[in-house]
Short mmCIF file of C-alpha atoms in Angstrom, two decimals:
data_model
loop_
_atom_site.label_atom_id
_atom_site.label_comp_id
_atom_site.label_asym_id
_atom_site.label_seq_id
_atom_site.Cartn_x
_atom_site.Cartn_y
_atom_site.Cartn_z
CA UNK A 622 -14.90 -31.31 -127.71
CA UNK A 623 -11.46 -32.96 -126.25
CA UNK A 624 -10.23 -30.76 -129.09
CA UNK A 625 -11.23 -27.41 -127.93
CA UNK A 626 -10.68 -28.00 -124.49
CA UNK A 627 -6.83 -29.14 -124.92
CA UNK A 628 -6.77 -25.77 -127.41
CA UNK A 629 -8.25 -23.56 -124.82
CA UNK A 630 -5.86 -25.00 -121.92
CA UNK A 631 -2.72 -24.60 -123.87
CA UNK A 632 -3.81 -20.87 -124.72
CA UNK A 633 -4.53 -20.24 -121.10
CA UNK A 634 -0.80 -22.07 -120.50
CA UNK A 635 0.39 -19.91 -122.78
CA UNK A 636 -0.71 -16.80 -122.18
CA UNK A 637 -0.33 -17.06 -118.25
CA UNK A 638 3.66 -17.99 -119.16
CA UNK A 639 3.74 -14.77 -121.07
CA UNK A 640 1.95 -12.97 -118.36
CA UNK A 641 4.47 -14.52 -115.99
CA UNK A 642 7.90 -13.12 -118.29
CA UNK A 643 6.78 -10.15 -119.14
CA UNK A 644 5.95 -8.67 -115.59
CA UNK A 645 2.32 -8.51 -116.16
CA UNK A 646 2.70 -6.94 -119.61
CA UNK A 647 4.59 -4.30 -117.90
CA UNK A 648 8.13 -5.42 -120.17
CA UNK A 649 8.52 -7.49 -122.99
CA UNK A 650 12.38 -7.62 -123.07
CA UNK A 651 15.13 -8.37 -120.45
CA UNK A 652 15.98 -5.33 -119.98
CA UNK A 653 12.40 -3.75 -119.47
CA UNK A 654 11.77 -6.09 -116.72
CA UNK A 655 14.95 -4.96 -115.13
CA UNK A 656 13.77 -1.40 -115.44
CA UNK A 657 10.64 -2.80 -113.76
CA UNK A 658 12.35 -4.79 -110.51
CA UNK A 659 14.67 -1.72 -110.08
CA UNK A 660 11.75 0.60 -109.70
CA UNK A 661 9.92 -1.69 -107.77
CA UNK A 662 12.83 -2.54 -105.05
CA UNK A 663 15.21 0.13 -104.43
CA UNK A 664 18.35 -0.88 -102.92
CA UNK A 665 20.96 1.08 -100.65
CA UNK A 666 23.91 2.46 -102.58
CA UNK A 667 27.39 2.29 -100.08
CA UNK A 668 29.28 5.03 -99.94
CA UNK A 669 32.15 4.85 -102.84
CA UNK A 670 35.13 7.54 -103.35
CA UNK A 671 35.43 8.55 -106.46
CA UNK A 672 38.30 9.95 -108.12
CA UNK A 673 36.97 12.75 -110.86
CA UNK A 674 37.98 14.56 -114.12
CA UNK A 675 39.70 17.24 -112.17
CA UNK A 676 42.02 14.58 -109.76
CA UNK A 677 39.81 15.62 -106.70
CA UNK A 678 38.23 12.61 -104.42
CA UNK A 679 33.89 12.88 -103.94
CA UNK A 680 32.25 10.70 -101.66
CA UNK A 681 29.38 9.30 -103.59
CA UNK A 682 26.28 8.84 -103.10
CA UNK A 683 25.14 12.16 -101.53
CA UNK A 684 22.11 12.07 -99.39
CA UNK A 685 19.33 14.58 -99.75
CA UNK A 686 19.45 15.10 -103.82
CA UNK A 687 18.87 12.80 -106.70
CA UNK A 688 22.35 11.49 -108.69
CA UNK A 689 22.06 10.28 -112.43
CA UNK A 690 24.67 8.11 -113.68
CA UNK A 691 26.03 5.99 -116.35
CA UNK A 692 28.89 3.39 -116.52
CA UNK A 693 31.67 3.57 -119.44
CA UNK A 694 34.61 3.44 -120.46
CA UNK A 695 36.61 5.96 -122.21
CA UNK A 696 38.20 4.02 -125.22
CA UNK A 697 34.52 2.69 -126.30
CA UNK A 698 34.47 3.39 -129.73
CA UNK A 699 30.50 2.98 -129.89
CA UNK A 700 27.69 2.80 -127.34
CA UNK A 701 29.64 5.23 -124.25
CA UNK A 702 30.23 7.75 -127.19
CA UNK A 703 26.38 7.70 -128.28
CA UNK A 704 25.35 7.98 -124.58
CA UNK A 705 28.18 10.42 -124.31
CA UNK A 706 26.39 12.89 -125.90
CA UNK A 707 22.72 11.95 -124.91
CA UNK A 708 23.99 12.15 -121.43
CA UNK A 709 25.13 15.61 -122.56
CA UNK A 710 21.72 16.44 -123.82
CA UNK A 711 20.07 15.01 -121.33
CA UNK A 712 22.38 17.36 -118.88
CA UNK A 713 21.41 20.61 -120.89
CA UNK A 714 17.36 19.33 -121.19
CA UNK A 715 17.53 19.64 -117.20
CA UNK A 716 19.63 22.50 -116.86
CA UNK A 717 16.73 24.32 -119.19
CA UNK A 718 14.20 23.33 -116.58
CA UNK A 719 15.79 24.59 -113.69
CA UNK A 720 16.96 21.71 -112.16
CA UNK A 721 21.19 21.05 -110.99
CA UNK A 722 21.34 17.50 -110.48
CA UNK A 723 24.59 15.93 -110.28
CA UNK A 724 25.55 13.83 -112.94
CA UNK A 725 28.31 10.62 -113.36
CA UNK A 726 29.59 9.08 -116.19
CA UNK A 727 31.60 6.38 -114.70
CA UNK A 728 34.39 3.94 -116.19
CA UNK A 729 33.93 0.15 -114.91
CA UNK A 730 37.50 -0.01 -116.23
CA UNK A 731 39.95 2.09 -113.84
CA UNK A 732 42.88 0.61 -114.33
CA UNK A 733 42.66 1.86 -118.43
CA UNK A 734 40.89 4.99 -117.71
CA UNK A 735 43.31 7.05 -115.87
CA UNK A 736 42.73 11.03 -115.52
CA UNK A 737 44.10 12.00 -118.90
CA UNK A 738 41.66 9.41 -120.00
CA UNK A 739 38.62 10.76 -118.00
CA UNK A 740 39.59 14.08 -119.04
CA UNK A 741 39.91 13.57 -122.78
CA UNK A 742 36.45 12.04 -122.50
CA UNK A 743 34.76 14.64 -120.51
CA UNK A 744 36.15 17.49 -123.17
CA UNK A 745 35.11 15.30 -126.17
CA UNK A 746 31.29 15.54 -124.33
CA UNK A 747 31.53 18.72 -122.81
CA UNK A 748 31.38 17.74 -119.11
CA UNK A 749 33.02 20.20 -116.90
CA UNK A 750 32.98 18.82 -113.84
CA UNK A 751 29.41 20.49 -112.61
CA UNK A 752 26.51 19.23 -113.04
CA UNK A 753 28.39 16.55 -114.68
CA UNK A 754 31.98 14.70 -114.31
CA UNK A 755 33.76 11.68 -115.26
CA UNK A 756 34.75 9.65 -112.71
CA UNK A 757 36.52 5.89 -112.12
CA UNK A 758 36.15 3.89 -108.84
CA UNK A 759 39.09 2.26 -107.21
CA UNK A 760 39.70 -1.49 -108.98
CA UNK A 761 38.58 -3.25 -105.88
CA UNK A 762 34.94 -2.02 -106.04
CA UNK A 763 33.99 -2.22 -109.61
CA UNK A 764 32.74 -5.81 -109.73
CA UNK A 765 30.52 -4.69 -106.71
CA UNK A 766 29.09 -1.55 -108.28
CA UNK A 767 28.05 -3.38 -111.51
CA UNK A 768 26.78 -6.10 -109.49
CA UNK A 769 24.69 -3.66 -107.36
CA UNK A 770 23.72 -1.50 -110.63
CA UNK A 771 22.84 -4.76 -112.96
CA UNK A 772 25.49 -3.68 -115.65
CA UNK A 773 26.42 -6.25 -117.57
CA UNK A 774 30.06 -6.11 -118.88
CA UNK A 775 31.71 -8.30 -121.04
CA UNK A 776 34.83 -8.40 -122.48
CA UNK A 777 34.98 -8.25 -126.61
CA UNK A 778 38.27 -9.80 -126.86
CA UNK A 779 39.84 -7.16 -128.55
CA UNK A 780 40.36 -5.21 -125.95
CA UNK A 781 37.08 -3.70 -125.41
CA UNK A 782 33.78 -4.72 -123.73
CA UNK A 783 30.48 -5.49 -124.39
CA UNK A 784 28.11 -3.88 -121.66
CA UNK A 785 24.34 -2.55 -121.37
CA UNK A 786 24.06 1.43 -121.25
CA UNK A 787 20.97 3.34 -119.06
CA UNK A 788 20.84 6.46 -117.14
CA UNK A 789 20.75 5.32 -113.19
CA UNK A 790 19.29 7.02 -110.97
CA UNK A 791 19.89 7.08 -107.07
CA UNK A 792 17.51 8.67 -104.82
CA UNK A 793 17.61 11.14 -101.95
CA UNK A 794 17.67 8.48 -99.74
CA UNK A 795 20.78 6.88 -101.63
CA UNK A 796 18.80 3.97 -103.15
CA UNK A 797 19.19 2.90 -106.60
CA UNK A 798 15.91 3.40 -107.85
CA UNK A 799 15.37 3.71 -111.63
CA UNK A 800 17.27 2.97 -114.82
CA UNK A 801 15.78 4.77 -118.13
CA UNK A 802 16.99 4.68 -121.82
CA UNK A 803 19.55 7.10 -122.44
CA UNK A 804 17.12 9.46 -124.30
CA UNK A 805 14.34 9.66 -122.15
CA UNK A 806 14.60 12.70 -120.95
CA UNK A 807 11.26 14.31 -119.94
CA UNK A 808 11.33 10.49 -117.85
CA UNK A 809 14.26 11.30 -116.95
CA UNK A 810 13.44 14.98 -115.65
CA UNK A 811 10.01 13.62 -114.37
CA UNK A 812 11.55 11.08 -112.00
CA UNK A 813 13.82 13.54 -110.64
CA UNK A 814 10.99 16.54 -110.23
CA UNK A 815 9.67 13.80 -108.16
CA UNK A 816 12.70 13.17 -105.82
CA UNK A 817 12.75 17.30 -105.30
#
């Protein structure tokens, strides 16, 4: 009987810890529950300039319309180039259904990714520069954006980084307020329909 009971409490134990890590079965890897805590607690977005593709300065977020963004950098020889062209998909899914959001791709290393940079990376993808640009922040509010955004970037020591890749999405109400795999687009599209 001592048996069963010490095999029953550890299962409970067990299965209560799991309950406990995975949100309540709602994500079973870091970077679901992430997804989970962002949707559940939106937080304000400051106001950042912005320096695009084209060389002209946009005030970011803007209030009243849902924003989508990414953070890259150009010279990524992997993951920015696959969601590179998802992001371009994902651009020409919602263009399909009607909908003109604006759309960021935006380098967390400024210093590297000047304009000839951003522009060689925006041609390789086919942004133009509306619905969807590439952009860099100044250097002095990078660590606070990826702080802010959860993006995790680490450097590869060969000159390259190491860094998590979502679509982002700020609300009307310039909250962050979703993160979603890079190819789920009728998510995507369904968060956004729901911001309109």
């Amino acid at each position: 009987m001592k048996q069963v009971t010490f095999t029953l409490s550890a299962a409970l134990l067990g299965c209560a810890a799991i309950w406990q890590a995975t949100d309540g079965g709602r994500a079973v890897t870091a970077e679901g529950a992430r997804r989970v805590q962002i949707a559940e607690n939106p937080v304000h977005v400051p106001p950042v300039s912005l320096e695009t593709m084209d060389g002209s300065l946009q005030m970011w977020p803007a209030q009243g319309q849902p924003i989508l963004l990414e953070f890259i950098y150009t010279t990524c020889p992997t993951i920015c180039q696959t969601s590179g062209g998802d992001f371009a998909e994902l651009r020409d899914h919602l263009t399909d259904e009607g909908l003109d959001v604006p759309m960021y791709s935006v380098s967390f290393d400024p210093v590297a990714d000047g304009l000839p940079e951003l522009q060689s990376y925006g041609e390789a993808h086919g942004a133009s520069g509306h619905p969807w640009t590439i952009a860099r922040p100044e250097i002095d509010v990078v660590a606070g954006l990826l702080d802010l955004f959860r993006v995790t970037v680490i450097p590869d020591g060969w000159g390259g980084y190491k860094h998590n890749i979502a679509v982002l999405v700020i609300n009307p109400n310039g909250e962050f307020a979703g993160a979603y795999d890079t190819r789920a687009f009728e998510d995507i599209r369904s968060a956004v329909e729901a911001m309109l």
